[in-house]
Coordinates of C-alpha atoms in Angstrom, one line a residue:
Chain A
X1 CA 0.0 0.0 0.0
X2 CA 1.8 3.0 -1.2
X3 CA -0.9 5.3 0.8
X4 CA -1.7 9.1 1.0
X5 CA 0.1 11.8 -0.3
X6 CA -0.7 15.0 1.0
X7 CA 0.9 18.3 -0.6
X8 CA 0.8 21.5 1.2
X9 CA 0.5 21.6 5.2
X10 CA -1.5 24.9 5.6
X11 CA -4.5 24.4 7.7
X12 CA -6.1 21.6 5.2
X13 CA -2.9 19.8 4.6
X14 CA -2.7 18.9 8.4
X15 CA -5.9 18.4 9.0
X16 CA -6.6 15.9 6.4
X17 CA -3.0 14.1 7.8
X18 CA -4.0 13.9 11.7
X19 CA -8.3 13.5 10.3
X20 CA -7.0 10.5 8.5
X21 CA -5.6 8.5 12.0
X22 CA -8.3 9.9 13.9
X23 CA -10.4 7.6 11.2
X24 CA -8.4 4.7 11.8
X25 CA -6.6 5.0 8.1
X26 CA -3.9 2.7 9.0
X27 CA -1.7 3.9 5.4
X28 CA 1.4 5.6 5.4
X29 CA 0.8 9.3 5.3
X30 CA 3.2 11.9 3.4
X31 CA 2.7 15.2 4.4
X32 CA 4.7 17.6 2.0
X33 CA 5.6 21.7 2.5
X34 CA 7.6 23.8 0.3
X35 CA 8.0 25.9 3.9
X36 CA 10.7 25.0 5.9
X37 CA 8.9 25.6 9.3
X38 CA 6.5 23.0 11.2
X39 CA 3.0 24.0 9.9
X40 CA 1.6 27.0 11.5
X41 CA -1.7 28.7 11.7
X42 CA -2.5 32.0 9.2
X43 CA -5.4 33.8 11.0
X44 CA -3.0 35.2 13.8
X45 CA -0.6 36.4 10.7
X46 CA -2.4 39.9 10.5
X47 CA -4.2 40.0 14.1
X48 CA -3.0 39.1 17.7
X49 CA 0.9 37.5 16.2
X50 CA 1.5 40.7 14.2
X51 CA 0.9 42.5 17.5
X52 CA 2.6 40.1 19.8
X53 CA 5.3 40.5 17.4
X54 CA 5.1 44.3 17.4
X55 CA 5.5 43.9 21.5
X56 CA 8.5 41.4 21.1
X57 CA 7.0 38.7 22.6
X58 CA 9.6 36.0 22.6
X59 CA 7.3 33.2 22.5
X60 CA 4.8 34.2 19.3
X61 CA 6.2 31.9 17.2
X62 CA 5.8 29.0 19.7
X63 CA 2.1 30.3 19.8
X64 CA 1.5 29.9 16.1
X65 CA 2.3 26.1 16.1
X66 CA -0.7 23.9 13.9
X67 CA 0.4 21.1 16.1
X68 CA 3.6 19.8 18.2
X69 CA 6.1 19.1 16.1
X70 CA 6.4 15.7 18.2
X71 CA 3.2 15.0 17.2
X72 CA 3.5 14.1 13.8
X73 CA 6.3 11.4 14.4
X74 CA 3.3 10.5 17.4
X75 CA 1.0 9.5 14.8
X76 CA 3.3 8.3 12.2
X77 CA 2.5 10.8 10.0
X78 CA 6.0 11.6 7.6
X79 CA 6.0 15.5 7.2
X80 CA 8.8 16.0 4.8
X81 CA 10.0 20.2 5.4
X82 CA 11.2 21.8 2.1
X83 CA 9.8 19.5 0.0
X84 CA 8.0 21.9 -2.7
X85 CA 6.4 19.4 -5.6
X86 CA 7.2 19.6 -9.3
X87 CA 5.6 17.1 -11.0
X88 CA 2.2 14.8 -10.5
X89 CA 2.8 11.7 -12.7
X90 CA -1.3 10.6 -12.5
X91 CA 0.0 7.4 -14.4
X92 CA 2.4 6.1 -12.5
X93 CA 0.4 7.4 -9.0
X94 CA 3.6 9.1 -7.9
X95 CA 4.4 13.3 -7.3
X96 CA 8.1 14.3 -8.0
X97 CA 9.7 17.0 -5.6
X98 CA 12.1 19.6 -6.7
X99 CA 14.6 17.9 -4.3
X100 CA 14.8 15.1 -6.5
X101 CA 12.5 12.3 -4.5
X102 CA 9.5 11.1 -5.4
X103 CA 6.3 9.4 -3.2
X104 CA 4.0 6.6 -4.6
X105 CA 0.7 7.3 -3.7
X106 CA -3.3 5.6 -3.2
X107 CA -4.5 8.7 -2.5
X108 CA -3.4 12.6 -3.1
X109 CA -4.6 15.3 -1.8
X110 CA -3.8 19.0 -3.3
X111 CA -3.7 21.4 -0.5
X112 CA -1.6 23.4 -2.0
X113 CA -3.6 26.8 -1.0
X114 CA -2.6 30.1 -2.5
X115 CA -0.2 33.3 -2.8
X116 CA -0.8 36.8 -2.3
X117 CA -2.0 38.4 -5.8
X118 CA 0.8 41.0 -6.9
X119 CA 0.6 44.2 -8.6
X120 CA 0.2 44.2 -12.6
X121 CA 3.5 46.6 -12.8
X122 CA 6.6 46.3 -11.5
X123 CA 6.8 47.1 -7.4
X124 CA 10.6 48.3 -6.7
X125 CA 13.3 45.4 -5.0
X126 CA 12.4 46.8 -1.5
X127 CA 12.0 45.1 1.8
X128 CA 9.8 48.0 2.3
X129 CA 7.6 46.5 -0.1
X130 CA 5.2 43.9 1.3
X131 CA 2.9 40.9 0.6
X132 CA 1.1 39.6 3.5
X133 CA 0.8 36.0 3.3
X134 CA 3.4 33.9 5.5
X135 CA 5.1 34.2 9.1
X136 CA 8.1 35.9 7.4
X137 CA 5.7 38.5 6.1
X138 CA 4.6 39.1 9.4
X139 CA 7.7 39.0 10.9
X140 CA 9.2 41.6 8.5
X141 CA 6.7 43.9 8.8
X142 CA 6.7 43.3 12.6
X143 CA 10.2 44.8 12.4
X144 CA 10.4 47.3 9.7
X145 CA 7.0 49.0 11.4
X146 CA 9.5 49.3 14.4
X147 CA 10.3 52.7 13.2
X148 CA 8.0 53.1 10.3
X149 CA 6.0 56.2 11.0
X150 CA 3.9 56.3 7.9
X151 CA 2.6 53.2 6.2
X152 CA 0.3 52.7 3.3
X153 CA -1.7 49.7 3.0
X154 CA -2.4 48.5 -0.6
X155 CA -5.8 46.6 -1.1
X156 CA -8.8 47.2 1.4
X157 CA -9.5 43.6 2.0
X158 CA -9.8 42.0 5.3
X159 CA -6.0 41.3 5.3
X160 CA -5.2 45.0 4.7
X161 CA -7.4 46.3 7.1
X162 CA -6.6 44.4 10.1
X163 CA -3.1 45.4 9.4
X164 CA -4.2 48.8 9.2
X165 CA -5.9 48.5 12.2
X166 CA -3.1 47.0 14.0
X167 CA -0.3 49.4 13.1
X168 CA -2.8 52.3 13.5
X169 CA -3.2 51.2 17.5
X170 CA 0.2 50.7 17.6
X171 CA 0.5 55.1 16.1
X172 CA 1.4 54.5 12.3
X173 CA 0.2 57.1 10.4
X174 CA -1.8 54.6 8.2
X175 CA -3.4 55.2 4.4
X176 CA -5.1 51.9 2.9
X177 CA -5.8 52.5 -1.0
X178 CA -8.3 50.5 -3.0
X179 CA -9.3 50.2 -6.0
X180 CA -12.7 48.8 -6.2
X181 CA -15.5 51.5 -4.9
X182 CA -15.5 49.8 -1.5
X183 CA -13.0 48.4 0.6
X184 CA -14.2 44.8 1.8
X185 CA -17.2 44.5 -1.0
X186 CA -15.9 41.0 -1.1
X187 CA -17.6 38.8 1.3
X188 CA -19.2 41.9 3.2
X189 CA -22.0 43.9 3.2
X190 CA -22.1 48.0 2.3
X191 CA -23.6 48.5 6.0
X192 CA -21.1 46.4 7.6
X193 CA -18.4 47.4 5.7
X194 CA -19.3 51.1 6.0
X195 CA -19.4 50.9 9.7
X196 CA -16.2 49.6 10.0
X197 CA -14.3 52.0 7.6
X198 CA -16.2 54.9 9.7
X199 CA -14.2 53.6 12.7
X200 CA -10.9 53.4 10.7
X201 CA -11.2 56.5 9.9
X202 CA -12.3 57.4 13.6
X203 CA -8.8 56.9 14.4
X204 CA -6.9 58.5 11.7
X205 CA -6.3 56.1 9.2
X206 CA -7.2 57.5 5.9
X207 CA -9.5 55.3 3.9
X208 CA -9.4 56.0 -0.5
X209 CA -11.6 53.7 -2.1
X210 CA -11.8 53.7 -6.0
X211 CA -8.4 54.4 -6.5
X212 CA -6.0 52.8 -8.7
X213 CA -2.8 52.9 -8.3
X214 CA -0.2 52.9 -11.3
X215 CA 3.3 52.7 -9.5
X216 CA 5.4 52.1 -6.8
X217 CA 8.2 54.5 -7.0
X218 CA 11.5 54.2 -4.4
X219 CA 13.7 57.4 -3.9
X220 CA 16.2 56.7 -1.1
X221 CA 14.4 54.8 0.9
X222 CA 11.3 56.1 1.0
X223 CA 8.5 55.4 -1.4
X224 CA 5.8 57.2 -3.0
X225 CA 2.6 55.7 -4.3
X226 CA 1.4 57.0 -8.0
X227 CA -2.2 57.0 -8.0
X228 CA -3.5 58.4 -11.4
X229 CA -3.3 62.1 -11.4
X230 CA -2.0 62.1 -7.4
X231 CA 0.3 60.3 -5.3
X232 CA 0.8 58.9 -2.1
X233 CA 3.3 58.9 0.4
X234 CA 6.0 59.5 1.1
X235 CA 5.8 56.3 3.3
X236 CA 8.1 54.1 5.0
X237 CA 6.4 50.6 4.0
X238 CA 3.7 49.7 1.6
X239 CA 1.9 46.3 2.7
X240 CA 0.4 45.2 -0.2
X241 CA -2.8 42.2 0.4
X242 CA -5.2 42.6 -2.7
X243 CA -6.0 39.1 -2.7
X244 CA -4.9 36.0 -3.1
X245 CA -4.7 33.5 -6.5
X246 CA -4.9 29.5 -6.0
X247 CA -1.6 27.5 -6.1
X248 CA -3.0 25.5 -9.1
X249 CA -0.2 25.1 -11.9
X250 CA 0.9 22.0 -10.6
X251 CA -2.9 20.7 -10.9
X252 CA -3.3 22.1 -14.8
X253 CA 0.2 20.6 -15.4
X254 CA -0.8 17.1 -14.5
X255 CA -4.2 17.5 -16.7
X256 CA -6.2 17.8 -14.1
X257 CA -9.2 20.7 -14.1
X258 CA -8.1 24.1 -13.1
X259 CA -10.6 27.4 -13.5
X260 CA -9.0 30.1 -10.7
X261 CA -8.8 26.7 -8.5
X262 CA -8.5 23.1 -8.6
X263 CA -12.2 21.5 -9.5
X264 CA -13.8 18.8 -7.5
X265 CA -16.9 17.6 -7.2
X266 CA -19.4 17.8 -4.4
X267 CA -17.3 15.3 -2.7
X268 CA -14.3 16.9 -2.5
X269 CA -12.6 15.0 -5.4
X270 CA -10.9 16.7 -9.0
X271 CA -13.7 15.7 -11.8
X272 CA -10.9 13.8 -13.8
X273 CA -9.3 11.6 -11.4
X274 CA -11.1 10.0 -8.1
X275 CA -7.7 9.7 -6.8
X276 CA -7.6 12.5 -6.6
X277 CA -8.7 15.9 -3.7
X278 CA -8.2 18.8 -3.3
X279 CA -8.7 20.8 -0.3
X280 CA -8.5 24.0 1.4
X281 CA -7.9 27.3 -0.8
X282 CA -6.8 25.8 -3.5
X283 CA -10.4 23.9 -4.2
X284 CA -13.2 25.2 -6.1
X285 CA -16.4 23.0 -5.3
X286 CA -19.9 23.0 -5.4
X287 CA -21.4 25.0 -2.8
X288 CA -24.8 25.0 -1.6
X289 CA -24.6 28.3 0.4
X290 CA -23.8 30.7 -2.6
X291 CA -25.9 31.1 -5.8
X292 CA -22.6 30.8 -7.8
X293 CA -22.3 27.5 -9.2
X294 CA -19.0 26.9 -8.1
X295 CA -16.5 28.8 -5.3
X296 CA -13.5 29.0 -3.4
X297 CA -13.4 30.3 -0.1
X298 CA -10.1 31.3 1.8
X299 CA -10.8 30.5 5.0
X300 CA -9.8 28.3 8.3
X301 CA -12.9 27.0 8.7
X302 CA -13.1 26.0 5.3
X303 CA -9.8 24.4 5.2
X304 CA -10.1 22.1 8.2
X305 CA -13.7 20.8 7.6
X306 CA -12.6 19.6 4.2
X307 CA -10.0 18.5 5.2
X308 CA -11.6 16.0 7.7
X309 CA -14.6 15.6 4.7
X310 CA -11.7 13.7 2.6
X311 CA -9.7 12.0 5.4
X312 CA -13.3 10.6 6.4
X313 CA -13.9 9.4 2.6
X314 CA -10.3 7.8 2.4
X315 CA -10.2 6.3 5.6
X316 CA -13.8 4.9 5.3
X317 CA -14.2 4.5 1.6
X318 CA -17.4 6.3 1.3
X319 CA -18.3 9.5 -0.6
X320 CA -20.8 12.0 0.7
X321 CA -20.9 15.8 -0.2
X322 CA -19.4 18.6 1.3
X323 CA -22.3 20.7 2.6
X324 CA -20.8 22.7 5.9
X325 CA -21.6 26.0 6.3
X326 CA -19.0 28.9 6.1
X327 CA -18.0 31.0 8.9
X328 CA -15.3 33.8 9.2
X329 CA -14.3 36.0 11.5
X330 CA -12.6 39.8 11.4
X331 CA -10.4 41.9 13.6
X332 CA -10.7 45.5 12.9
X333 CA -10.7 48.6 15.4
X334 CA -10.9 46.4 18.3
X335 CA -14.1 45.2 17.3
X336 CA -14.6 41.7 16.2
X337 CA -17.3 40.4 13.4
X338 CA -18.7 37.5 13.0
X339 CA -20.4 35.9 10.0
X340 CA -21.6 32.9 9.0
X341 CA -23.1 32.1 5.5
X342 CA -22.0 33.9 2.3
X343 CA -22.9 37.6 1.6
X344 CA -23.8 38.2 -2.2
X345 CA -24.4 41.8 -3.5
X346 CA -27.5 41.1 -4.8
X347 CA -28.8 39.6 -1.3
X348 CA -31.1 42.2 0.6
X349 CA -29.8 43.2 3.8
X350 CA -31.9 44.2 6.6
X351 CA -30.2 45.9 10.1
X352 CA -30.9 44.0 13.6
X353 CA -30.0 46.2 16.4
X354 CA -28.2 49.6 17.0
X355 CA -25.1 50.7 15.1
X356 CA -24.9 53.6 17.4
X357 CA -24.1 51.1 20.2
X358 CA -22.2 49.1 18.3
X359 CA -24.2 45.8 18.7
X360 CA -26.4 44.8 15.7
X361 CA -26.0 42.2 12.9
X362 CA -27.0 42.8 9.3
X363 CA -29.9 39.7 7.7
X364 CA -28.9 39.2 4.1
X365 CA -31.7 37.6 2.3
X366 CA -31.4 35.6 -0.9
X367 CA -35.1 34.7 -2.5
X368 CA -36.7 35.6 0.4
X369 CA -34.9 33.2 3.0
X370 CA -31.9 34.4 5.0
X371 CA -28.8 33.0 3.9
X372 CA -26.0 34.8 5.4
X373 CA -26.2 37.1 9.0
X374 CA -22.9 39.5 9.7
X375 CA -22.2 39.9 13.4
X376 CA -20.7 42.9 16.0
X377 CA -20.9 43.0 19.4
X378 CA -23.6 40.4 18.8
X379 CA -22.4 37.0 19.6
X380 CA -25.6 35.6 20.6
X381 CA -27.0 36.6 16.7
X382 CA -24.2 34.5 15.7
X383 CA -24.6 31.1 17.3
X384 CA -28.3 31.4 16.4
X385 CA -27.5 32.2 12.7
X386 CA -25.0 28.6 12.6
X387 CA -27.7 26.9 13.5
X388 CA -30.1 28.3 11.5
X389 CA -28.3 28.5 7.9
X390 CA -26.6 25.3 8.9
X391 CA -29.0 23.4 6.3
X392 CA -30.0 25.9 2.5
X393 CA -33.5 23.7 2.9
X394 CA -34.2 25.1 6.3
X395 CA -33.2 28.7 6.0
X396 CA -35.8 31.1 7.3
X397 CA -38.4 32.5 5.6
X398 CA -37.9 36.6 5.3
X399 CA -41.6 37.1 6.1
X400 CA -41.4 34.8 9.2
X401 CA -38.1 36.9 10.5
X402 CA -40.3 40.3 9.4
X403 CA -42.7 39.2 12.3
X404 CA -39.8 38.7 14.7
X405 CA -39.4 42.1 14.1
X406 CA -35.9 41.1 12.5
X407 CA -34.4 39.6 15.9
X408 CA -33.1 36.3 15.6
X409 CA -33.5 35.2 19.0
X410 CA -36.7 34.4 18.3
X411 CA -36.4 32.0 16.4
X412 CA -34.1 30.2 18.9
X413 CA -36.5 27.6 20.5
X414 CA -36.6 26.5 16.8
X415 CA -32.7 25.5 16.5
X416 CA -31.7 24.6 19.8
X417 CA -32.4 20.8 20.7
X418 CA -32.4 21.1 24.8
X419 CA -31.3 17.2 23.4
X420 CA -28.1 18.1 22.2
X421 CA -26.9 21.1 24.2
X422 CA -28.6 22.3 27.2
X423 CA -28.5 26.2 27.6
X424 CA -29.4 28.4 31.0
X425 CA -31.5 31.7 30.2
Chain S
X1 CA 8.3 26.5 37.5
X2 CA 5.2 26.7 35.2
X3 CA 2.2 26.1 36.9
X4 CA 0.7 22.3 36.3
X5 CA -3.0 21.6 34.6
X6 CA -4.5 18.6 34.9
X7 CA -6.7 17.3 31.8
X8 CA -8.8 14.2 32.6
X9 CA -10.0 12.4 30.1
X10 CA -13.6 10.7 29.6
X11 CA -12.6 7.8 30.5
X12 CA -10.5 9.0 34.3
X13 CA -6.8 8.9 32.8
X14 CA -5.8 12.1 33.9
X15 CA -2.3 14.1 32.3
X16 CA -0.1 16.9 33.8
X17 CA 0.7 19.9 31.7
X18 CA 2.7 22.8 32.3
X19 CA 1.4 25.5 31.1
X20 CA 3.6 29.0 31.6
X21 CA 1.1 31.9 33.0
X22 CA -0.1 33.9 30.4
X23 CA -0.9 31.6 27.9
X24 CA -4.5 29.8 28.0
X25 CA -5.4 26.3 29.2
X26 CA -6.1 25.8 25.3
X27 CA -3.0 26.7 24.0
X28 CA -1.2 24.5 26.8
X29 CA -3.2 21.3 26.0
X30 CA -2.6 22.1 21.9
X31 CA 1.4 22.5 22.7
X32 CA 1.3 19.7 25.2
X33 CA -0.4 17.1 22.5
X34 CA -4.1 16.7 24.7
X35 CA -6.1 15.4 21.9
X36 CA -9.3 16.3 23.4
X37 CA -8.5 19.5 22.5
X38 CA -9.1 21.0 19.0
X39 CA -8.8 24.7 19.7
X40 CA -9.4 25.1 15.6
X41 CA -10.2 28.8 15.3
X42 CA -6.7 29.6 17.2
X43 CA -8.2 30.8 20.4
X44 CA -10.8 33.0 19.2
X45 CA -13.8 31.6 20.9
X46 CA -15.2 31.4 17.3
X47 CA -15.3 27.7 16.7
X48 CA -16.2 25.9 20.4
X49 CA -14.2 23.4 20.2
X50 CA -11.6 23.7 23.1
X51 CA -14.9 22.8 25.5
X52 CA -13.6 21.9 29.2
X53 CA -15.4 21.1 32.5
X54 CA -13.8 22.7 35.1
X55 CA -13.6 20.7 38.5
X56 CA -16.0 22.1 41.0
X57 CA -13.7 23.1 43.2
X58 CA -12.1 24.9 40.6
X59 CA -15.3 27.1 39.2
X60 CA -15.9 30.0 41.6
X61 CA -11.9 30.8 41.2
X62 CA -12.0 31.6 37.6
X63 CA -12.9 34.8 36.2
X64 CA -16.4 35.1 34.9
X65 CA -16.8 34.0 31.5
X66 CA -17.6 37.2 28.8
X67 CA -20.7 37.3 26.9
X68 CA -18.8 35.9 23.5
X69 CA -17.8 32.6 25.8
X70 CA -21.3 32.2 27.0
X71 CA -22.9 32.5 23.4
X72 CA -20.1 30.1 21.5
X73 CA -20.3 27.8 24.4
X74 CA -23.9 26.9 22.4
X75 CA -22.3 25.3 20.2
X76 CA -20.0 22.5 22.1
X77 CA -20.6 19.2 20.5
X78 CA -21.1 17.9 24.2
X79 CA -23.3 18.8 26.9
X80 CA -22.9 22.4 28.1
X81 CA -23.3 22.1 31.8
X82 CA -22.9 24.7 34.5
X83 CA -18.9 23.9 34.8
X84 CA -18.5 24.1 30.8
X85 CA -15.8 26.9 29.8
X86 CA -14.4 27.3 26.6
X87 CA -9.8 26.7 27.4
X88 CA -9.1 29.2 24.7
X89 CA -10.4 32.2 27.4
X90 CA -8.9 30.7 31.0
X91 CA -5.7 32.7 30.5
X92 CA -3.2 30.8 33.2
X93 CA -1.6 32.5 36.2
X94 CA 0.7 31.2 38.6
X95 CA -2.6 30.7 40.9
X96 CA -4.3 28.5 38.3
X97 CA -1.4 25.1 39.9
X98 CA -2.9 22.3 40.1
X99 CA -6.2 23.5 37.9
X100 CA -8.2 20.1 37.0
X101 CA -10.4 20.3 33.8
X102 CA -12.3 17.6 32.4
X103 CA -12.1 16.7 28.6
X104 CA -15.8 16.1 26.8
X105 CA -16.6 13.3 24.7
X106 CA -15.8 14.9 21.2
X107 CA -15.3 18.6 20.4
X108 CA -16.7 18.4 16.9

């Protein structure tokens, strides 16, 4: 049995390694990383390690640890460091790594995830230019915002802006710079988003939406932004996160189906080879919580369920759709929202609670059911909305939440089984 | 000498972890390899499943959980009871020696 082959050991790649002995898979297990470090987690990357970094805490990197590294020798799992893959040879059920060794395999799983997005012109050879995307990005901004003063923060995505926020508190002089007519109009809605740029701004970061920006220009040291007829800066550092693109080459190389993403099917498997998963933020799979026919989410959450999804189907031999419902989270402002479901621009978003005290959560609505609810200050609305979008065929009828007078806690006797989990209040 | 927590699991077998102050129970059981620990969303109380039971003796000397603990702690996969806490938000101090917590069934 020449077993499972996982490559990449981001959030999905581990999972799906230490998922696979939790269900009793008895195969060897490869676990391959280009990185050199044990596997670590991403989400602290641009929240609390940036700032524990910032404070020069000496343990932050200890914190960041996936797992022990003991604990992959524990469950015999092989992780193989430096160990980036050239070559899938489908034929011969064997991947190639640019090290010169090559793994046999049952079973391989893609979780090769994704890289930060760069700029369509050429950014100047400075360490004062920055992607956000591993530890060493964190690490180098941690130290170059040491004595940066001003900083501009390229791309108002979630990434950017809990950066932004981040060196803001720690008293950069902070500009974020998008292009798109609203920062976070990606997987937010315009209230939510709105109210969370208002706060930026509350604290002096300065917030240009719908501008693009044509060059990145270095004069001793400093660098100044060119955006169409003005510029920017001089800054210290530009952090550039405007998105990321899906590690899929070595996918489309091997013949395997590749459209911004590795294709599966509902189960979590590439539509031309059964041997074949993928996983994580490389996939793009059917999903029943967007209208799209397809995505790919980006997202912890998103990489560890599937990852388990697939190490249940190897282990067990069964197939069974992947039908878990999203959830994210953001840091900004030193506030914290929560949403579960996908937002789409064309959903209908109705307000539940007060903005003005900072607690409410925004309904989106989708044909007249509620499909996604954005949370701040608001935990409670957030529980309630897992449960209640946890299945697309029981998602709540907007007329029925209309009578509720738009409060979601009244619809709570409905989702929580005293059965399963027994709750005081 | 970091202070010591005990995790017991659901079947009595019981391990010692040191766990420096300043860290939280979760992110000791994660570094000291308690399975019965997932701690998936990193300590965020976003994802429920670093679920403990602390020992009775154990409850009144813990700080209060805040109102995003009590929500999340809806969604344990095990019983939520009146000693349930979510690890990720007991931040240890040298006080906490010789905490006990029990592990639940499953966290997922």
């Amino acid at each position: 049995m020449a077993g499972t082959v996982i490559v990449g050991a981001g959030h999905a790649g581990a999972q799906t390694a230490f998922s696979l002995r939790a269900e009793g898979y008895r195969g060897p297990i490869t676990l391959l990383s280009a990185e050199e470090r044990s596997p670590y987690q991403r989400p602290p990357l641009s929240k609390g390690y940036l700032a524990a970094l910032r404070r020069r805490e000496t343990d932050a990197d200890d914190l960041i640890n996936l797992h022990p590294v003991a604990s992959y020798a524990e469950q015999d799992i092989a992780l193989r460091l430096g160990s980036p893959v050239s070559e899938i040879d489908r034929h011969a059920r064997r991947v190639h790594t640019t090290t010169g060794k090559a793994y046999g395999y049952d079973h391989l799983v893609l979780a090769t995830g994704a890289r930060a997005r760069t700029l369509p012109f050429t950014t100047p050879r400075s360490e004062r230019v920055r992607f956000f995307r591993t530890r060493h990005d964190a690490a180098a901004i941690a130290a170059l915002t040491a004595d940066a003063s001003r900083v501009a923060v390229v791309g108002g995505g979630f990434v950017g802006l809990e950066a932004a926020s981040v060196l803001a508190a720690a008293g950069a002089e902070v500009t974020v710079i998008e292009a798109a007519a609203r920062p976070m109009g990606r997987g937010m809605s315009p209230v939510m988003a709105e109210y969370l740029l208002a706060r930026h701004r509350a604290r002096g970061v300065e917030v240009r939406a719908a501008t693009r920006i044509s060059a990145i220009v270095e004069d001793g040291g400093r660098l100044t932004i060119a955006t169409g007829q003005d510029t920017t800066g001089p800054v210290d550092l530009v952090i550039v996160g405007v998105g990321v693109l899906p590690n899929d080459e070595l996918a489309q190389k091997s013949g395997l189906e590749t459209q911004d993403g590795i294709v599966v099917d509902s189960s979590l498997r590439t539509t031309r080879d059964p041997r074949v998963y993928a996983v994580g933020d490389c996939a793009r799979f059917p999903s029943p919580f967007a209208s799209a026919a397809s995505v790919r989410l980006e997202s912890v959450q998103n990489a560890t369920e599937q990852g388990r999804h697939i190490a249940k189907s190897i282990a067990t031999g069964t197939v069974s759709a992947y039908e878990r419902l999203p959830w994210f989270w953001t840091e900004q402002c030193g506030l914290r929202v929560q949403m579960a479901g996908l937002v789409e621009p064309a959903d209908e978003c109705v307000v539940s609670g007060d903005p003005g005290q900072g607690a409410f959560s925004v309904l989106a609505f989708r044909d007249g059911r509620l499909a996604a609810v954005e949370s701040l200050g608001r935990p409670r609305d957030h529980a309630l909305a897992r449960r209640l979008l946890a299945d697309p065929a029981g998602w709540p009828e907007h007329g029925v939440l209309h009578g509720a007078g738009y409060d979601l806690s009244a619809l709570r006797t409905a989702v929580i089984s005293p059965a399963t989990n027994t709750v005081d209040g | 000498m970091a202070p010591k927590i005990t995790f017991v699991d659901p079947d009595g077998t019981a391990r010692n972890v040191e766990v420096p102050a300043g860290r939280s129970v979760m992110q000791g059981a994660v570094a000291g390899g308690v399975d019965g620990i997932v701690g998936e969303c990193g300590g965020n109380a976003m994802c429920a499943t670093c679920h403990v039971y602390v020992a009775e003796e154990w409850r009144d000397r813990l700080a209060e959980p805040a109102m995003v603990e009590q929500e999340m702690l809806e969604f344990t996969a095990c019983e939520r009871t009146e000693a349930s806490r979510l690890s990720c938000q007991i931040t240890v101090t040298e006080e906490f020696d010789g905490l006990v917590v029990e592990l639940p069934e499953s966290q997922l």
